[in-house]
Short mmCIF file of C-alpha atoms in Angstrom, two decimals:
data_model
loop_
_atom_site.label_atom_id
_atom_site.label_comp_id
_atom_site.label_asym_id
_atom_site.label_seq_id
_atom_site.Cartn_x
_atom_site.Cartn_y
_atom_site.Cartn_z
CA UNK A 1 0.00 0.00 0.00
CA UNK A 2 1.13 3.25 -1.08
CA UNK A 3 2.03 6.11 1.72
CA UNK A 4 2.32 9.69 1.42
CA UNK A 5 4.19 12.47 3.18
CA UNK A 6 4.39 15.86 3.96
CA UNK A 7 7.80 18.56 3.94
CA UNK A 8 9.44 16.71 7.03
CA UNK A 9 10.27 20.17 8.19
CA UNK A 10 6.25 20.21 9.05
CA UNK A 11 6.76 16.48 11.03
CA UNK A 12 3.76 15.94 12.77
CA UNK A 13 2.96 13.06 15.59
CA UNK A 14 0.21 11.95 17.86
CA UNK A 15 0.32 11.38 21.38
CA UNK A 16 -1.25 11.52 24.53
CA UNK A 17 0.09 12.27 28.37
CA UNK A 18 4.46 12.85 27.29
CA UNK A 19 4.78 16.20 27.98
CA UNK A 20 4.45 18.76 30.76
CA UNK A 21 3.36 21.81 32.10
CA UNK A 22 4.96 22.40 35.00
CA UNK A 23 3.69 19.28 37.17
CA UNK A 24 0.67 19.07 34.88
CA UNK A 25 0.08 16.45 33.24
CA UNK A 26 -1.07 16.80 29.22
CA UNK A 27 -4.51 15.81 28.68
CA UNK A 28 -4.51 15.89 24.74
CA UNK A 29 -1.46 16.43 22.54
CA UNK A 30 -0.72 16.64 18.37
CA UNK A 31 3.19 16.95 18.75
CA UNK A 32 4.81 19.94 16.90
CA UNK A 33 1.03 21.35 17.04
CA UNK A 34 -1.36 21.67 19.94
CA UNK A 35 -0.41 20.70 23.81
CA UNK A 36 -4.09 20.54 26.15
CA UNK A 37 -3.24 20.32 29.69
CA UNK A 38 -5.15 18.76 32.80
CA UNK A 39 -5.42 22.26 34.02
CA UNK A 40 -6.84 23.78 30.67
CA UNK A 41 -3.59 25.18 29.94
CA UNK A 42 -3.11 24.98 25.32
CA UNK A 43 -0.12 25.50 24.26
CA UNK A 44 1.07 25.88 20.44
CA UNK A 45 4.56 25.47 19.27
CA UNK A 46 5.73 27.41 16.47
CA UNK A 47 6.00 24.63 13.79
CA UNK A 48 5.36 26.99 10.79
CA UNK A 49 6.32 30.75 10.84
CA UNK A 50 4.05 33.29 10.77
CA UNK A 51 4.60 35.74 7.75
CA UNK A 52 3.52 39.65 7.97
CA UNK A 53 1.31 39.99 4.38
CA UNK A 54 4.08 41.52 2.19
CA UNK A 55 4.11 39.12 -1.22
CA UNK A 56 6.64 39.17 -3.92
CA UNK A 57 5.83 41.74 -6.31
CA UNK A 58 5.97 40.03 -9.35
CA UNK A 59 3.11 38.13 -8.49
CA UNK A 60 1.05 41.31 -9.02
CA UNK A 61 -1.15 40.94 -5.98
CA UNK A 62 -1.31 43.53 -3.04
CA UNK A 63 -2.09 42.36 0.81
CA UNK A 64 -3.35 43.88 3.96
CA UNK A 65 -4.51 43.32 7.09
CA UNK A 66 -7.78 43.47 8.93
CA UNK A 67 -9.26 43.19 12.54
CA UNK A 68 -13.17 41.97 11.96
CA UNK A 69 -14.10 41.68 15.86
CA UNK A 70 -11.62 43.60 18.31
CA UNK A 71 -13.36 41.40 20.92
CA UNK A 72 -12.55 38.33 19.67
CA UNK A 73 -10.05 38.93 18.07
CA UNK A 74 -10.81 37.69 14.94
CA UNK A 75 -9.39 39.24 11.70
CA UNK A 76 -8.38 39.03 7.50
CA UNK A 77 -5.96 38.85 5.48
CA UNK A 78 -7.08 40.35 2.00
CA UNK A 79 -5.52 39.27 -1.51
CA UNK A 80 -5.98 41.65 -4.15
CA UNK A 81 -4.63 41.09 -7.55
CA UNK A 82 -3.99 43.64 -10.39
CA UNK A 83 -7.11 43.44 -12.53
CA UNK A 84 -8.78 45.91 -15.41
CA UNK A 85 -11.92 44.48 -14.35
CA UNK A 86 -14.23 43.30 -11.29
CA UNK A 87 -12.73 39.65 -9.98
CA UNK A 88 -14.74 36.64 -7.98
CA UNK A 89 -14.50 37.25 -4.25
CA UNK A 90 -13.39 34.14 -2.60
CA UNK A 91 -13.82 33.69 1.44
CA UNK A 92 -11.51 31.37 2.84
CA UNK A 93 -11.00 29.53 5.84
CA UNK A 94 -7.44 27.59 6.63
CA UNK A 95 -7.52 24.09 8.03
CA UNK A 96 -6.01 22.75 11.13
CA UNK A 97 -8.72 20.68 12.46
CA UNK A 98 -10.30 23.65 13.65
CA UNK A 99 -7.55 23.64 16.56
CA UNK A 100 -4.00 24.79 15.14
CA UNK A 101 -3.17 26.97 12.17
CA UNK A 102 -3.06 30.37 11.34
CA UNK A 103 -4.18 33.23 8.18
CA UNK A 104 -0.42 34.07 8.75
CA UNK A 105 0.99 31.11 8.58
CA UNK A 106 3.80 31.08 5.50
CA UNK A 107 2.32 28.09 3.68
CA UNK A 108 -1.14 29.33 3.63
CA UNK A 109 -0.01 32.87 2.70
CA UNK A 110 2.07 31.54 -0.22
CA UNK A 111 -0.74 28.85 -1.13
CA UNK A 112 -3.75 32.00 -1.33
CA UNK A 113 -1.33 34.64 -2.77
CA UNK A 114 -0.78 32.31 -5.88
CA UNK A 115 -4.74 31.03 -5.79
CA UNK A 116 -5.44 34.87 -6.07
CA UNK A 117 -3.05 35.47 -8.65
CA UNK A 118 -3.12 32.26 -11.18
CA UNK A 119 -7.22 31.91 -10.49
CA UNK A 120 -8.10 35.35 -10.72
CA UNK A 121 -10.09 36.03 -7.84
CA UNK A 122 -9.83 38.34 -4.23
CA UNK A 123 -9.13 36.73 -1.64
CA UNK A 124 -10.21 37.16 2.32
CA UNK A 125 -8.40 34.52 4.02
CA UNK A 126 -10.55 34.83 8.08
CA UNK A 127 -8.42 34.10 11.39
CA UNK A 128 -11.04 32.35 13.03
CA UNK A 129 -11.01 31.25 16.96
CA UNK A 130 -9.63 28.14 17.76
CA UNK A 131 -10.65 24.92 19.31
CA UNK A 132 -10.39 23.78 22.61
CA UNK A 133 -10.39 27.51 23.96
CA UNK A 134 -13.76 28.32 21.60
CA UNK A 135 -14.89 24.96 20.72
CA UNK A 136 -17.68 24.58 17.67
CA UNK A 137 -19.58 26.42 16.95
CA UNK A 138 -17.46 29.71 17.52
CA UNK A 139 -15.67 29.50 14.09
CA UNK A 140 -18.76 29.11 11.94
CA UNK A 141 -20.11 32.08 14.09
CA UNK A 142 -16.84 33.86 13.33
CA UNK A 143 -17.64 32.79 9.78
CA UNK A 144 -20.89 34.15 9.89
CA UNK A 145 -19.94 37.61 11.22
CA UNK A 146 -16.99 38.03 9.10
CA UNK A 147 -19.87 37.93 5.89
CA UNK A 148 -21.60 40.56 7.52
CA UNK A 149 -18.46 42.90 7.87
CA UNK A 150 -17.57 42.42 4.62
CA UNK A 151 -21.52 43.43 3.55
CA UNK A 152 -21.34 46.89 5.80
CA UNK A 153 -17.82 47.39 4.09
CA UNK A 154 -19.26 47.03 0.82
CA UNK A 155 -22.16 48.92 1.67
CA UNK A 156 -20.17 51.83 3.25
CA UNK A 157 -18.09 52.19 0.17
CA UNK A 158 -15.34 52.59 2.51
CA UNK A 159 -12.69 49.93 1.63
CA UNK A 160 -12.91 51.02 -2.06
CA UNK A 161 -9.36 49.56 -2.14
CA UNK A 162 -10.65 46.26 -2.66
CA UNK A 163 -14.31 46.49 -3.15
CA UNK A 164 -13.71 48.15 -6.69
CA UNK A 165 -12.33 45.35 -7.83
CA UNK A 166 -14.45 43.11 -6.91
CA UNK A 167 -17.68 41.87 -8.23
CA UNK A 168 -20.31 41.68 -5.03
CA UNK A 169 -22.63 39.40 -7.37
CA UNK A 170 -20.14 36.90 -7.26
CA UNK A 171 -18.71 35.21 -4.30
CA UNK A 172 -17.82 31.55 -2.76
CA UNK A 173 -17.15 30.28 0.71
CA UNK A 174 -14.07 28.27 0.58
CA UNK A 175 -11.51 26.19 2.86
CA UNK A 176 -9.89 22.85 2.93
CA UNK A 177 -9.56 20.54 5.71
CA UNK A 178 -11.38 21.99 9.11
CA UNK A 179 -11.75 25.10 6.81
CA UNK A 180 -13.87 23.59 4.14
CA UNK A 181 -16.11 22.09 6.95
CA UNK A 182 -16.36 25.73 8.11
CA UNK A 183 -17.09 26.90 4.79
CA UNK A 184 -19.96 23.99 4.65
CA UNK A 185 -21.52 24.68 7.89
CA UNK A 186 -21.73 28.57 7.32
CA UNK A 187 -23.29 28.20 3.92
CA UNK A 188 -25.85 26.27 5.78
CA UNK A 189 -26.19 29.69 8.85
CA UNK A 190 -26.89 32.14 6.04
CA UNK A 191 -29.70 30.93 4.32
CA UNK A 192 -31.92 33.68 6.76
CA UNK A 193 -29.27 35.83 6.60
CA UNK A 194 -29.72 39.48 4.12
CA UNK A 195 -26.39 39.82 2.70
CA UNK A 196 -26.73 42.07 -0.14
CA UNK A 197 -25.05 43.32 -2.10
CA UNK A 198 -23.42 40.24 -1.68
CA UNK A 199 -24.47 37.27 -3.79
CA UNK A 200 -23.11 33.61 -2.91
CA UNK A 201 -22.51 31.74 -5.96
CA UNK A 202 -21.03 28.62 -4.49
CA UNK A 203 -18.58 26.23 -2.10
CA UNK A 204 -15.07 25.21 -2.66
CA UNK A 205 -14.29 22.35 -0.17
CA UNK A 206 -11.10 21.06 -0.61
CA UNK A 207 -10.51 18.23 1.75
CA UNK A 208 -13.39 18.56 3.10
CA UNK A 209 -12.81 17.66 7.47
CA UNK A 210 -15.84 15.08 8.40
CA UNK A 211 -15.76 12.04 10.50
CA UNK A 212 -18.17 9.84 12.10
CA UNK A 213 -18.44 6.82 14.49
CA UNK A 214 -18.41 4.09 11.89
CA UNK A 215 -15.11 3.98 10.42
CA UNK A 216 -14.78 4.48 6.24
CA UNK A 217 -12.38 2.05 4.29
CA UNK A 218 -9.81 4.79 3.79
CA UNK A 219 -9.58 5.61 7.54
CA UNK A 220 -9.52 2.08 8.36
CA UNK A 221 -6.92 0.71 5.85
CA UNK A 222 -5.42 4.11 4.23
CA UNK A 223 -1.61 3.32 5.31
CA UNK A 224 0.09 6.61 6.60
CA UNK A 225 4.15 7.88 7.07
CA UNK A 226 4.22 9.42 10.58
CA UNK A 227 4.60 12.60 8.21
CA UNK A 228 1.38 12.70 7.36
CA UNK A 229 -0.54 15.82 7.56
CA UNK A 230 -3.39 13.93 8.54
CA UNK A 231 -3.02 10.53 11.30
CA UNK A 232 -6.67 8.75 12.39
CA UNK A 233 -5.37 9.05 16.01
CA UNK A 234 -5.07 12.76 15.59
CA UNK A 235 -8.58 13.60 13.54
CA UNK A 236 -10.21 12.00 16.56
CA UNK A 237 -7.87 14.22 18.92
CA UNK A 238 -9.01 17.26 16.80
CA UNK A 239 -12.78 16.41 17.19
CA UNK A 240 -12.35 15.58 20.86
CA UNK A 241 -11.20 18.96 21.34
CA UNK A 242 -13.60 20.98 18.85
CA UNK A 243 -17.05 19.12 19.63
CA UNK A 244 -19.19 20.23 22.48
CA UNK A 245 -18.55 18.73 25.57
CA UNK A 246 -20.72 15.10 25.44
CA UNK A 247 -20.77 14.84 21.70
CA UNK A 248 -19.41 12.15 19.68
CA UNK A 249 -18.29 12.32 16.07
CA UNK A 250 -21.85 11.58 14.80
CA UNK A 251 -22.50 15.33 15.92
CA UNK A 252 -23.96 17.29 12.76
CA UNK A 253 -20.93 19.33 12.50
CA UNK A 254 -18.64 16.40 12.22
CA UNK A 255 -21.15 13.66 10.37
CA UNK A 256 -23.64 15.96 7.86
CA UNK A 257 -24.63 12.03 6.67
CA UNK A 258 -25.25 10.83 10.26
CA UNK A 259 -28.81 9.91 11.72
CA UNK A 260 -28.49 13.40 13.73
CA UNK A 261 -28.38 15.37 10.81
CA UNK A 262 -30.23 17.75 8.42
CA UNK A 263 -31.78 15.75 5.60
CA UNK A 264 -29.44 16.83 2.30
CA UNK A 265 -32.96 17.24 0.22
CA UNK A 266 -33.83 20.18 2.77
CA UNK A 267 -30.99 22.41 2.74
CA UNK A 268 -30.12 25.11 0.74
CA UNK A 269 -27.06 24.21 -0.78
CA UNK A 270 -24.57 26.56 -2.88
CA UNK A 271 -22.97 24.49 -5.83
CA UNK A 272 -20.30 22.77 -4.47
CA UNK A 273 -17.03 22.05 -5.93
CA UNK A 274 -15.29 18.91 -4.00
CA UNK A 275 -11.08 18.65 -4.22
CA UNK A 276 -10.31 15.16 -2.94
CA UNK A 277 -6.73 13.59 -2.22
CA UNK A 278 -6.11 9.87 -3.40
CA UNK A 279 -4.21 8.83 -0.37
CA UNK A 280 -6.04 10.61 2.09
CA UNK A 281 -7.89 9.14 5.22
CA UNK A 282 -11.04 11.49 4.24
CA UNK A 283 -10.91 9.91 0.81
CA UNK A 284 -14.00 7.79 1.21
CA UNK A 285 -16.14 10.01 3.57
CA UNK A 286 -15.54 12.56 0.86
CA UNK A 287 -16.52 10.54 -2.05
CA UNK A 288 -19.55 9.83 0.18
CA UNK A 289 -20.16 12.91 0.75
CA UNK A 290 -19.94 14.11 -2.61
CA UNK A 291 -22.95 10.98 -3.69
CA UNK A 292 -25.33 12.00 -0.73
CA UNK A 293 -25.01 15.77 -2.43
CA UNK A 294 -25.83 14.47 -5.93
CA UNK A 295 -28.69 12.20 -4.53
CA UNK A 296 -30.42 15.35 -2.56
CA UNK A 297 -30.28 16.90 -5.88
CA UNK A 298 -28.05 19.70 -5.18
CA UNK A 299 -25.51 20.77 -8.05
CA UNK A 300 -21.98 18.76 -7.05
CA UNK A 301 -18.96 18.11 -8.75
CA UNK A 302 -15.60 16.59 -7.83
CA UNK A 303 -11.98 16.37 -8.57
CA UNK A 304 -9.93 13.59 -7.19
CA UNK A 305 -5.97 14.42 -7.24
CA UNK A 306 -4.11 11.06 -7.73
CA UNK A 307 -0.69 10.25 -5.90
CA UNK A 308 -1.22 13.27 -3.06
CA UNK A 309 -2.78 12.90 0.54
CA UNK A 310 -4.03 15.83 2.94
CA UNK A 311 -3.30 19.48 2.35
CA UNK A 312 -0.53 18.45 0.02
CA UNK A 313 -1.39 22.02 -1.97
CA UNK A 314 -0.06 23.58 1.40
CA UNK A 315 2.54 21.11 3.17
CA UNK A 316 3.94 19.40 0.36
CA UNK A 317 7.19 20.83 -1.73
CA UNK A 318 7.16 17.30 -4.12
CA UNK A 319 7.28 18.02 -8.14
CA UNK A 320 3.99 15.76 -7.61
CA UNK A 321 2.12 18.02 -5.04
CA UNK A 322 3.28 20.61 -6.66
CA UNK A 323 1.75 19.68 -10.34
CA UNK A 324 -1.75 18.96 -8.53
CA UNK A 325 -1.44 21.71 -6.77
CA UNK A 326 -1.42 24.01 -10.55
CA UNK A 327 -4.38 21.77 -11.75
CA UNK A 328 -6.28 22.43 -8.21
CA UNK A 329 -5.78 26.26 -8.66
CA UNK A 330 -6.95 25.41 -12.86
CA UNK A 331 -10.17 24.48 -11.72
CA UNK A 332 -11.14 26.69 -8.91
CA UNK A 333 -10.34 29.19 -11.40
CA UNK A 334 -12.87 27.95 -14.32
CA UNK A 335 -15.46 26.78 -11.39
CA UNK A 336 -15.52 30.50 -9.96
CA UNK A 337 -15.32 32.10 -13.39
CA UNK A 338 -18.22 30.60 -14.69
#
């Protein structure tokens, strides 16, 4: 069976009760990524710098900061690329299994600086709240709120910086990993929601975080280098964490196919665009995903990128990552311009 890795600089392990803080024992524990103490304490180690948004300049696009919330500190990081005429606006969440991981971090900025620039669209990448300190649902509701700044902004006319260039008619919610779950579960908060003169065209879920209970084939058999972005053991630590206190991973916001859930045929859906990795653990409950969409009726397609495992288009430096990383960015580009 085939394995794939990540840029071993980015090593990532799971474990459970090694480390300390102080005399306190670790409760929960993604090595090189998240440390929950007994005591409540979370720590993060660096494992990826954090970048300021300056971009090279032949890439054409121009960056800058925002705070959304003061009080919770949540904020943006907008991509704007040199256009002579009104782009897609694309909102984007970063993965991290909605506990780790960061708008700032270097591989995301490099990832959504070229996205903006090769696929022709704006950019707001949100720096959500984080998991165990604001467990689900605070990051759709960060989600949520970040939507509605971006409507008063538009409305005020004052960010004409990046509002002129951008085309309010036509916009997507986007992530991969815990991001494009995020991006899922806020499509489904807005349908009461008055957001003109923004109009949602559709979903770009690459990776797309779910889990549940029952085990798929890929999770169960999908063999994995302890360099892999994405272990079994540490998806269940990153739902153990996010979930409300008492839940299990049949919760809606982990399973949308589980008994729990919203019936498919009774949401309102965007169009959904799917990116799946071959060697993946998510492989399967993506695919399934992907069929429940189709069978509700709702307008689904889906790309699956052969030879590359989780968040390769972030973590991975290969010539192979690298290639399915261009075709990625090829069709987000022709599903947004549309």
């Amino acid at each position: 069976m085939a394995t794939i890795a990540m840029d071993p600089s980015l090593s990532l392990q799971i474990g459970r009760g090694s480390n300390q803080h102080g005399a306190v024992p670790v409760k929960e524990e993604i090595q090189g990524l998240i440390e929950v103490y007994k005591d409540g304490h979370v720590e993060r180690p660096q494992i990826v710098p954090y970048v300021t948004p300056a971009l090279p300049p032949e890439l054409g696009v121009t960056t800058k900061d925002f705070v959304i919330d003061n009080f919770t500190n949540v904020w943006a990081r907008f991509y704007v690329p040199k256009s002579n005429w009104k782009l897609p606006l694309v909102v984007y969440f970063h993965g991290g299994g909605f506990c780790a991981g960061s708008v700032a971090w270097s591989c995301y900025h490099e990832f959504l600086g070229k996205l903006a620039a090769k696929a022709g669209c704006l950019i707001v990448s949100i720096n959500y709240r984080l998991a165990p300190e604001n467990p689900l649902p605070a990051a759709y509701e960060d989600g949520v709120k970040c939507l509605m700044w971006l409507k008063q902004e538009a409305l005020k006319g004052s960010s004409e910086w990046w509002s002129k260039q951008c085309n309010l008619c036509s916009v997507f919610l986007a992530g991969d990993s815990a991001g494009a779950n995020i991006a899922h579960n806020v499509t489904t908060r807005l349908n009461s929601k008055n957001l003109y003169p923004l109009t949602l065209k559709g979903a770009i879920l690459i990776q797309p975080f779910f889990g549940g209970e029952a085990r798929t084939n890929s999770e169960k058999n999908m063999v994995q280098s302890p360099r892999s972005a994405l272990s079994l053991p540490a998806s269940d630590t990153y739902w153990r964490l996010a979930l409300p206190c008492g839940t299990n991973r049949d919760h809606p916001w982990c399973n949308p196919l589980g008994k729990g859930s919203a019936k498919m045929e009774e949401m309102k859906l965007l169009p959904t665009l799917v990116c799946i990795s071959e060697m993946d653990i998510l492989r399967d409950r993506n695919l399934e995903f992907c069929a429940a969409l189709g069978k509700a009726g709702k307008k689904v397609e889906h790309v699956l990128y052969k030879g590359v495992g989780h968040a390769f288009q972030v973590l991975s430096k290969s010539r192979l990552s690298q290639s399915r990383t261009n075709e990625m960015i090829a069709r987000v580009k022709a599903f947004v311009n549309r």
